Amino acid sequence: AQSVSQHNHHVILSEAASLELGCNYSYGGTVNLFWYVQYPGQHLQLLLKYFSGDPLVKGIKGFEAEFIKSKFSFNLRKPSVQWSDTAEYFCAVNEERDDKIIFGKGTRLHILP
Amino acid sequence: GAGVSQSPRYKVAKRGQDVALRCDPISGHVSLFWYQQALGQGPEFLTYFQNEAQLDKSGLPSDRFFAERPEGSVSTLKIQRTQQEDSAVYLCASSSNRGSNEKLFFGSGTQLSVL
């Protein structure tokens, strides 16, 4: 069965710091990969997704993620975080022939002003 | 509506009670998912509908959990004889195409507390 591991449960950064959140998945076949974000008091929403093609994917609000197939990883990055990036971030994976996506446990990101 | 709507927003139940949670997906969305999110955890898949057909119910934790979407729009998740371990946020999501390859739109969830 596929699974998703997020390495950091809680990350605290100062504004303008660089961010990298780790994500690894455990399925050897073709996958689609996602990062979802939940801002305080809001519902989950899609940040970015990878289906095929360029392994470097750009999403909203300056976020990007890189798919490294050999490492089964899909890490999320942002060069300079803002206070408004405070949220919980979920990595998710979908097997090509499956209809559901599987979520990691999430990483709480807290940005100090 | 503009987004996925779930009701009630909060539900408190005594252990052993039955509860029904409602999800109104975005109009015209084909796919509908239910997830369970325990405190401090990520969403765990429960079940998936494509229109009115329940194509995957592999995530339902026991036969006390039942979901339906009889007309391919509104869905209800029913939990019979609730237990304390059922306490969680129940999330509903919908998408315009089959499966979750397309963007999933989530509701705000129903927070269930079983006392």
Short mmCIF file of N, CA, C and O in Angstrom, two decimals, chain A residues 23 35 39 49-51 71 95 98 112:
data_model
loop_
_atom_site.label_atom_id
_atom_site.label_comp_id
_atom_site.label_asym_id
_atom_site.label_seq_id
_atom_site.Cartn_x
_atom_site.Cartn_y
_atom_site.Cartn_z
N CYS A 23 9.18 15.44 1.75
CA CYS A 23 8.09 14.49 1.51
C CYS A 23 8.64 13.30 0.74
O CYS A 23 9.29 13.47 -0.30
N TRP A 35 0.83 18.98 -3.24
CA TRP A 35 0.94 19.65 -1.95
C TRP A 35 -0.36 20.43 -1.75
O TRP A 35 -0.76 21.21 -2.63
N TYR A 39 -4.64 27.04 5.60
CA TYR A 39 -4.39 28.25 6.38
C TYR A 39 -5.30 28.26 7.60
O TYR A 39 -6.37 27.64 7.58
N LYS A 49 0.76 20.74 -8.03
CA LYS A 49 0.66 19.32 -8.36
C LYS A 49 1.65 18.96 -9.45
O LYS A 49 2.03 19.80 -10.27
N TYR A 50 2.06 17.69 -9.46
CA TYR A 50 2.92 17.15 -10.50
C TYR A 50 2.23 15.93 -11.10
O TYR A 50 1.86 15.00 -10.38
N PHE A 51 2.12 15.94 -12.45
CA PHE A 51 1.58 14.77 -13.13
C PHE A 51 2.65 14.14 -14.02
O PHE A 51 2.85 12.94 -14.02
N LYS A 71 14.65 9.17 -5.71
CA LYS A 71 14.59 9.30 -4.25
C LYS A 71 13.17 9.20 -3.73
O LYS A 71 12.94 9.34 -2.53
N GLU A 95 -1.78 7.05 -6.94
CA GLU A 95 -1.31 6.09 -7.93
C GLU A 95 -2.05 6.35 -9.23
O GLU A 95 -3.23 6.69 -9.23
N ASP A 98 -5.39 4.69 -9.59
CA ASP A 98 -6.28 4.76 -8.44
C ASP A 98 -7.02 6.09 -8.45
O ASP A 98 -6.56 7.07 -9.04
N LEU A 112 7.60 33.54 12.09
CA LEU A 112 7.68 34.63 13.06
C LEU A 112 7.82 35.96 12.32
O LEU A 112 8.63 36.07 11.41
#
